[in-house]
Coordinates of C-alpha atoms in Angstrom, one line a residue:
X1 CA 34.1 10.7 58.3
X2 CA 37.2 10.3 60.5
X3 CA 37.0 6.6 59.8
X4 CA 36.8 7.3 56.1
X5 CA 39.8 9.5 56.1
X6 CA 41.9 7.0 58.1
X7 CA 41.1 4.2 55.6
X8 CA 42.0 6.2 52.6
X9 CA 45.2 7.5 54.1
X10 CA 46.2 3.9 54.9
X11 CA 45.5 2.9 51.3
X12 CA 47.7 5.7 50.0
X13 CA 50.4 5.0 52.5
X14 CA 50.6 1.4 51.2
X15 CA 51.4 2.8 47.8
X16 CA 49.9 1.7 44.5
X17 CA 48.9 2.7 41.1
X18 CA 47.0 0.5 38.6
X19 CA 49.2 -0.6 35.8
X20 CA 52.1 1.6 36.9
X21 CA 54.6 2.3 39.6
X22 CA 53.3 2.8 43.1
X23 CA 52.0 6.1 44.4
X24 CA 54.2 7.8 47.0
X25 CA 52.5 8.4 50.3
X26 CA 53.8 12.0 49.6
X27 CA 52.3 15.2 50.9
X28 CA 49.5 17.1 49.3
X29 CA 49.7 20.7 48.4
X30 CA 46.4 21.0 50.2
X31 CA 47.3 18.8 53.2
X32 CA 46.6 20.3 56.5
X33 CA 49.0 20.1 59.4
X34 CA 47.8 18.6 62.7
X35 CA 48.0 22.1 64.3
X36 CA 45.9 23.7 61.6
X37 CA 42.5 25.0 62.6
X38 CA 39.5 25.4 60.5
X39 CA 37.8 28.9 60.5
X40 CA 34.4 30.0 59.4
X41 CA 33.9 33.7 58.6
X42 CA 30.3 34.9 59.0
X43 CA 28.9 37.8 57.0
X44 CA 29.4 40.9 59.1
X45 CA 26.3 42.6 60.3
X46 CA 25.3 46.0 58.9
X47 CA 24.5 48.2 61.8
X48 CA 23.7 51.3 59.7
X49 CA 20.3 51.9 58.3
X50 CA 21.6 51.7 54.7
X51 CA 20.7 48.3 53.1
X52 CA 22.4 49.3 49.8
X53 CA 25.7 48.5 51.6
X54 CA 24.6 45.0 52.7
X55 CA 27.1 43.5 50.2
X56 CA 29.9 44.7 52.4
X57 CA 29.0 42.1 55.0
X58 CA 29.4 39.2 52.6
X59 CA 32.6 40.7 51.2
X60 CA 34.2 40.2 54.6
X61 CA 33.2 36.5 54.6
X62 CA 34.4 36.0 51.1
X63 CA 37.6 38.0 51.2
X64 CA 38.8 37.1 54.7
X65 CA 38.3 33.4 53.8
X66 CA 40.4 33.9 50.7
X67 CA 43.2 35.8 52.6
X68 CA 43.3 33.5 55.6
X69 CA 43.8 30.5 53.2
X70 CA 47.2 32.0 52.3
X71 CA 48.5 30.8 55.7
X72 CA 49.3 27.3 56.6
X73 CA 47.9 27.9 60.1
X74 CA 44.2 28.0 59.2
X75 CA 42.0 26.6 56.5
X76 CA 38.8 28.5 55.7
X77 CA 35.3 26.9 55.4
X78 CA 33.8 28.5 52.4
X79 CA 30.5 30.3 52.2
X80 CA 28.8 27.5 50.4
X81 CA 29.6 25.1 53.3
X82 CA 28.4 27.8 55.7
X83 CA 25.1 28.1 53.8
X84 CA 24.6 24.3 54.0
X85 CA 25.0 24.6 57.8
X86 CA 22.3 27.3 57.8
X87 CA 20.0 25.1 55.9
X88 CA 20.5 22.2 58.2
X89 CA 19.6 24.4 61.1
X90 CA 16.5 25.7 59.3
X91 CA 17.8 29.3 59.2
X92 CA 17.5 31.8 56.3
X93 CA 20.8 32.9 54.9
X94 CA 20.0 36.5 55.8
X95 CA 19.4 35.7 59.5
X96 CA 21.2 37.8 62.1
X97 CA 22.7 35.4 64.5
X98 CA 23.3 35.5 68.2
X99 CA 26.7 34.5 69.4
X100 CA 25.3 31.1 70.6
X101 CA 23.7 30.4 67.2
X102 CA 26.9 31.4 65.4
X103 CA 28.8 28.9 67.5
X104 CA 26.2 26.2 66.7
X105 CA 26.4 26.9 63.0
X106 CA 30.2 26.9 63.2
X107 CA 30.2 23.5 64.9
X108 CA 27.7 22.2 62.4
X109 CA 30.1 23.3 59.6
X110 CA 33.1 21.7 61.2
X111 CA 34.8 24.9 62.3
X112 CA 37.3 25.2 65.2
X113 CA 37.2 29.0 65.0
X114 CA 34.6 31.5 63.9
X115 CA 34.9 35.2 63.0
X116 CA 32.0 37.5 63.6
X117 CA 31.8 41.2 63.1
X118 CA 29.8 44.4 62.5
X119 CA 30.2 47.4 60.3
X120 CA 28.7 50.8 59.9
X121 CA 28.7 53.1 56.8
X122 CA 28.5 56.9 57.3
X123 CA 28.7 59.8 55.0
X124 CA 27.2 60.9 51.7
X125 CA 27.7 59.0 48.4
X126 CA 31.3 59.0 47.1
X127 CA 32.5 60.2 50.5
X128 CA 31.5 57.2 52.6
X129 CA 33.4 55.9 55.6
X130 CA 33.2 52.4 57.1
X131 CA 33.8 51.5 60.7
X132 CA 34.4 47.8 61.3
X133 CA 34.7 45.6 64.5
X134 CA 35.5 41.9 64.4
X135 CA 36.1 39.1 66.9
X136 CA 37.8 35.7 66.6
X137 CA 36.0 33.0 68.7
X138 CA 37.4 29.6 69.6
X139 CA 34.1 27.5 69.6
X140 CA 35.8 24.6 71.3
X141 CA 36.2 26.7 74.4
X142 CA 33.5 29.3 73.7
X143 CA 35.9 32.2 74.3
X144 CA 37.1 35.2 72.3
X145 CA 40.7 34.9 71.1
X146 CA 42.8 38.0 71.6
X147 CA 41.4 41.5 71.4
X148 CA 38.5 42.8 69.4
X149 CA 39.7 44.2 66.0
X150 CA 38.6 47.7 65.1
X151 CA 39.2 49.6 61.9
X152 CA 37.8 52.8 60.4
X153 CA 38.5 54.2 56.9
X154 CA 37.1 55.5 53.7
X155 CA 35.0 52.9 52.0
X156 CA 37.3 53.0 49.0
X157 CA 39.9 51.4 51.3
X158 CA 37.7 48.4 52.2
X159 CA 40.1 45.9 50.7
X160 CA 43.0 47.4 52.7
X161 CA 40.9 47.0 55.9
X162 CA 40.2 43.4 55.0
X163 CA 43.9 42.7 54.4
X164 CA 44.9 44.3 57.7
X165 CA 42.2 42.4 59.6
X166 CA 43.3 39.1 58.1
X167 CA 46.9 39.8 59.1
X168 CA 45.9 40.7 62.7
X169 CA 43.8 37.5 63.0
X170 CA 46.7 35.3 61.8
X171 CA 49.2 37.3 63.9
X172 CA 47.2 36.6 67.1
X173 CA 47.4 32.9 66.4
X174 CA 51.0 32.8 65.2
X175 CA 53.4 35.7 66.0
X176 CA 56.0 34.2 63.7
X177 CA 54.1 34.5 60.4
X178 CA 56.3 33.9 57.3
X179 CA 54.9 37.0 55.6
X180 CA 54.4 40.7 56.5
X181 CA 51.3 42.9 56.9
X182 CA 52.2 44.6 53.7
X183 CA 52.3 41.2 51.9
X184 CA 48.7 40.4 52.9
X185 CA 47.4 43.9 52.3
X186 CA 49.1 43.7 48.9
X187 CA 47.2 40.5 48.2
X188 CA 43.9 42.1 49.3
X189 CA 44.4 45.2 47.2
X190 CA 45.8 43.4 44.2
X191 CA 42.3 43.3 42.7
X192 CA 41.2 46.7 41.2
X193 CA 38.3 48.3 43.0
X194 CA 36.0 48.0 40.0
X195 CA 36.8 44.3 39.6
X196 CA 36.3 43.7 43.3
X197 CA 32.9 45.4 43.2
X198 CA 31.8 43.3 40.3
X199 CA 33.1 40.2 42.0
X200 CA 31.1 40.9 45.2
X201 CA 28.0 41.7 43.1
X202 CA 28.4 38.2 41.6
X203 CA 28.8 36.6 45.1
X204 CA 25.7 38.3 46.5
X205 CA 23.3 37.9 43.6
X206 CA 21.2 34.7 43.4
X207 CA 20.5 35.3 39.7
X208 CA 22.9 32.8 37.9
X209 CA 22.9 34.7 34.6
X210 CA 23.8 38.0 36.4
X211 CA 26.4 36.1 38.5
X212 CA 28.1 34.9 35.4
X213 CA 28.0 38.4 33.8
X214 CA 29.5 40.1 36.9
X215 CA 32.3 37.4 37.2
X216 CA 33.2 37.8 33.5
X217 CA 33.3 41.6 33.8
X218 CA 35.5 41.4 36.9
X219 CA 37.9 39.1 35.1
X220 CA 38.0 41.5 32.1
X221 CA 38.5 44.5 34.3
X222 CA 41.3 42.9 36.2
X223 CA 43.0 41.9 32.9
X224 CA 42.9 45.5 31.6
X225 CA 44.1 47.2 34.8
X226 CA 46.6 44.6 36.0
X227 CA 48.1 43.4 32.8
X228 CA 51.5 42.6 34.4
X229 CA 50.0 41.0 37.6
X230 CA 48.7 37.6 36.4
X231 CA 45.0 36.9 36.5
X232 CA 42.0 37.2 38.8
X233 CA 42.1 33.5 39.8
X234 CA 39.4 33.8 42.5
X235 CA 36.9 35.0 39.9
X236 CA 38.1 32.6 37.3
X237 CA 37.5 29.7 39.7
X238 CA 34.1 30.9 40.7
X239 CA 33.0 31.3 37.0
X240 CA 34.4 27.9 36.2
X241 CA 32.6 26.4 39.2
X242 CA 29.4 28.1 38.1
X243 CA 29.7 26.7 34.6
X244 CA 30.3 23.3 36.2
X245 CA 27.2 23.5 38.3
X246 CA 25.2 24.5 35.2
X247 CA 26.4 21.5 33.3
X248 CA 28.5 23.5 30.8
X249 CA 31.3 20.9 30.9
X250 CA 33.6 22.3 28.1
X251 CA 33.4 25.8 29.4
X252 CA 34.1 24.6 33.0
X253 CA 37.2 22.7 31.8
X254 CA 38.5 25.8 29.9
X255 CA 38.2 28.0 32.9
X256 CA 39.2 25.7 35.7
X257 CA 42.3 24.6 33.9
X258 CA 43.5 28.2 34.2
X259 CA 43.6 27.9 38.0
X260 CA 47.2 27.8 39.2
X261 CA 48.5 24.8 41.2
X262 CA 49.4 27.1 44.0
X263 CA 45.8 28.4 44.4
X264 CA 44.3 27.1 47.7
X265 CA 41.4 25.5 45.8
X266 CA 43.4 24.0 43.0
X267 CA 42.5 20.4 43.9
X268 CA 38.8 21.4 44.0
X269 CA 39.2 22.8 40.5
X270 CA 40.9 19.6 39.3
X271 CA 38.0 17.5 40.7
X272 CA 35.5 19.5 38.7
X273 CA 37.7 19.2 35.6
X274 CA 37.8 15.4 36.0
X275 CA 34.1 15.1 36.4
X276 CA 33.6 17.4 33.4
X277 CA 35.8 15.2 31.2
X278 CA 34.0 12.1 32.4
X279 CA 30.6 13.7 31.5
X280 CA 31.9 14.5 28.1
X281 CA 33.0 10.9 27.7
X282 CA 36.6 12.0 27.5
X283 CA 37.7 9.0 29.5
X284 CA 41.5 9.3 28.9
X285 CA 41.6 12.8 30.2
X286 CA 39.4 12.0 33.2
X287 CA 41.6 9.1 34.0
X288 CA 44.7 11.3 34.1
X289 CA 43.0 13.9 36.3
X290 CA 41.6 11.5 38.9
X291 CA 44.7 9.2 39.2
X292 CA 46.8 12.3 39.7
X293 CA 44.3 13.7 42.2
X294 CA 44.0 10.6 44.5
X295 CA 47.2 11.2 46.5
X296 CA 46.4 14.9 46.8
X297 CA 42.7 14.6 47.7
X298 CA 42.2 11.1 49.3
X299 CA 38.4 11.3 49.7
X300 CA 36.1 8.4 48.9
X301 CA 34.4 10.6 46.2
X302 CA 37.8 10.9 44.4
X303 CA 38.5 7.1 44.8
X304 CA 35.0 6.4 43.5
X305 CA 35.4 8.6 40.4
X306 CA 38.9 7.2 39.7
X307 CA 37.4 3.7 39.8
X308 CA 34.6 4.6 37.5
X309 CA 36.8 5.9 34.7
X310 CA 38.7 2.6 35.0
X311 CA 35.4 0.7 34.7
X312 CA 34.5 2.6 31.6
X313 CA 37.9 1.7 30.2
X314 CA 37.2 -2.0 30.8
X315 CA 40.0 -2.3 33.3
X316 CA 38.1 -3.8 36.2
X317 CA 41.0 -5.0 38.3
X318 CA 42.4 -1.5 38.3
X319 CA 38.9 -0.1 39.0
X320 CA 38.5 -2.3 42.0
X321 CA 41.7 -1.1 43.6
X322 CA 40.0 2.3 44.0
X323 CA 36.4 1.2 44.4
X324 CA 37.0 -1.3 47.2
X325 CA 38.5 1.1 49.7
X326 CA 35.9 3.7 48.7
X327 CA 33.1 1.3 49.4
X328 CA 34.7 0.2 52.7
X329 CA 35.1 3.9 53.7
X330 CA 31.6 5.2 52.6
X331 CA 29.5 2.4 54.0
X332 CA 26.3 4.5 53.9
X333 CA 26.8 5.9 50.4
X334 CA 24.7 3.6 48.2
X335 CA 26.1 4.9 44.9
X336 CA 29.7 3.9 46.0
X337 CA 28.4 0.5 47.2
X338 CA 26.7 0.0 43.8
X339 CA 29.7 1.0 41.8
X340 CA 32.0 -1.6 43.4
X341 CA 29.3 -4.3 43.0
X342 CA 28.8 -3.3 39.4
X343 CA 32.5 -3.5 38.6
X344 CA 32.7 -6.9 40.2
X345 CA 29.8 -8.1 38.1
X346 CA 31.4 -6.8 34.9
X347 CA 34.5 -8.6 35.8
X348 CA 32.6 -11.8 36.2
X349 CA 33.1 -12.3 39.9
X350 CA 29.5 -13.2 40.6
X351 CA 29.8 -14.3 44.2
X352 CA 31.6 -11.2 45.3
X353 CA 29.3 -9.0 43.1
X354 CA 26.2 -10.6 44.8
X355 CA 27.6 -10.0 48.2
X356 CA 28.5 -6.4 47.4
X357 CA 25.2 -5.5 45.6
X358 CA 23.3 -6.6 48.7
X359 CA 24.9 -3.7 50.4
X360 CA 23.7 -1.3 47.7
X361 CA 20.0 -2.3 48.3
X362 CA 20.1 -2.7 52.0
X363 CA 17.8 -0.3 53.9
X364 CA 16.8 0.3 57.5
X365 CA 13.2 1.6 57.4
X366 CA 11.9 4.0 59.9
X367 CA 9.7 2.6 62.6
X368 CA 6.3 1.6 61.2
X369 CA 7.3 2.5 57.6
X370 CA 7.9 0.3 54.6
X371 CA 11.1 0.5 52.6
X372 CA 10.9 2.7 49.6
X373 CA 12.9 1.8 46.6
X374 CA 13.8 3.9 43.5
X375 CA 14.7 3.2 39.9
X376 CA 18.4 3.3 40.9
X377 CA 17.6 0.5 43.4
X378 CA 15.9 -1.3 40.5
X379 CA 19.2 -1.2 38.7
X380 CA 21.0 -2.7 41.7
X381 CA 18.3 -5.4 42.1
X382 CA 18.6 -6.3 38.4
X383 CA 22.4 -6.9 38.7
X384 CA 21.9 -8.7 42.0
X385 CA 19.5 -11.0 40.3
X386 CA 22.0 -11.8 37.5
X387 CA 24.9 -12.2 39.9
X388 CA 23.0 -14.4 42.4
X389 CA 21.6 -16.6 39.6
X390 CA 25.1 -17.2 38.2
X391 CA 26.5 -17.7 41.7
X392 CA 23.9 -20.5 42.3
X393 CA 21.9 -18.6 44.9
X394 CA 18.4 -19.3 43.6
X395 CA 16.4 -17.9 46.6
X396 CA 18.3 -14.6 46.5
X397 CA 18.0 -14.5 42.7
X398 CA 14.2 -14.9 42.8
X399 CA 13.8 -12.2 45.4
X400 CA 16.0 -9.8 43.5
X401 CA 14.2 -10.5 40.3
X402 CA 10.9 -9.7 41.9
X403 CA 12.2 -6.3 43.2
X404 CA 13.9 -5.5 39.8
X405 CA 10.6 -6.0 38.0
X406 CA 8.8 -3.7 40.5
X407 CA 11.3 -0.9 40.5
X408 CA 13.2 -0.9 37.2
X409 CA 11.2 0.9 34.5
X410 CA 13.5 -0.4 31.8
X411 CA 13.5 -4.0 32.9
X412 CA 11.6 -5.3 29.8
X413 CA 13.8 -3.2 27.5
X414 CA 17.0 -4.6 29.0
X415 CA 15.8 -8.1 28.8
X416 CA 14.6 -7.7 25.2
X417 CA 17.8 -6.2 23.9
X418 CA 20.0 -8.4 26.2
X419 CA 22.2 -5.4 26.9
X420 CA 22.3 -2.7 29.5
X421 CA 23.7 0.9 29.4
X422 CA 26.6 2.2 31.4
X423 CA 25.4 2.2 35.0
X424 CA 28.4 3.8 36.8
X425 CA 27.5 6.6 39.2
X426 CA 29.9 9.5 39.3
X427 CA 30.1 11.7 42.4
X428 CA 29.8 15.3 41.2
X429 CA 30.6 16.8 44.6
X430 CA 32.8 16.1 47.6
X431 CA 32.9 17.1 51.3
X432 CA 35.3 20.0 51.5
X433 CA 35.1 19.8 55.3
X434 CA 36.4 16.2 55.1
X435 CA 39.3 17.5 52.8
X436 CA 40.1 20.1 55.4
X437 CA 40.3 17.5 58.1
X438 CA 42.8 15.3 56.3

């Protein structure tokens, strides 16, 4: 991934833009300084025998991540990336981790720092108090940074506690913070308690319908109680992302376009907007989004998608300016390899297309196992057959034809109609960890 990043940064630094003036090598609003560390906040452990308050643990992961992102000194790894790290280690998301396992998960997620903590809820309903302890650990050295943070307050002041803790964590790393404790506590408590509660219910439920309902209610509550204080961007982003994941493209666009450019996840929102436009076949809008996004988010997934919308516009030379560096960077991503070969084929550069499409079907089988191809491989073999044939490579063409007949279910249909559908492969997701590392 570091190689990928280096290549794409070099491409940007050279400056270009298809059919227009060159892109500046300029800075991104999400660019991370060399001294910036990545931090992963784990759900805090509930040490009281009261499971109805388990949501508090996840609220620390969610809200501390959001608050820490307001500083240029750290960038938070979000809960969804943390969950992927759990899955890769074969751990349930509800697992209580040892310090060693937490460090392992943090390393797997690409973190430099992790935050772990515990909390206890005491008192009868409506009079609860919460006592919290948290530690910042540098996993590169395996040591606790600074002192343990301890807070105790009424449960109704949970957001205030989270704001204070976020400030103390940042203060330990950088005593010269450009904002005050009150500023960060103000950010933490800006969301009304009822809206915050609904947001956390949305975060902790696995039921997608309920998640959408809780998010919508939190946005509505915020709007009623904070009419003069903007919008609940965090909830709007999550509801837009949920719509995106559910394939509700128009709804996703409507919500994610509300995300302010200053919001830490604005480029992520724009990525989803671009893919949504593309899936709605709104190519002009997708083109504007992705070409604007490239210098801000120079990942191979963005380059791939920018190239695709140019392919769909029939502008193959422009498409290849994006697809070539994407393919060179993501050598193991077969979709990206295919897209570049497909664009070369559409352009009529059959020799280059044949060379590139070979990379899209290349496999290294496991010891003692045969290579297993899919229908997508069948598409690549079909184009490889056509390209090799026109390039005068009869042996390669014959081999590719044989594989295309085996693995492409629509082979006969394509041959009968003498036409093929759009085969471009959009990347619906990207590596946020790679973005953080830029």
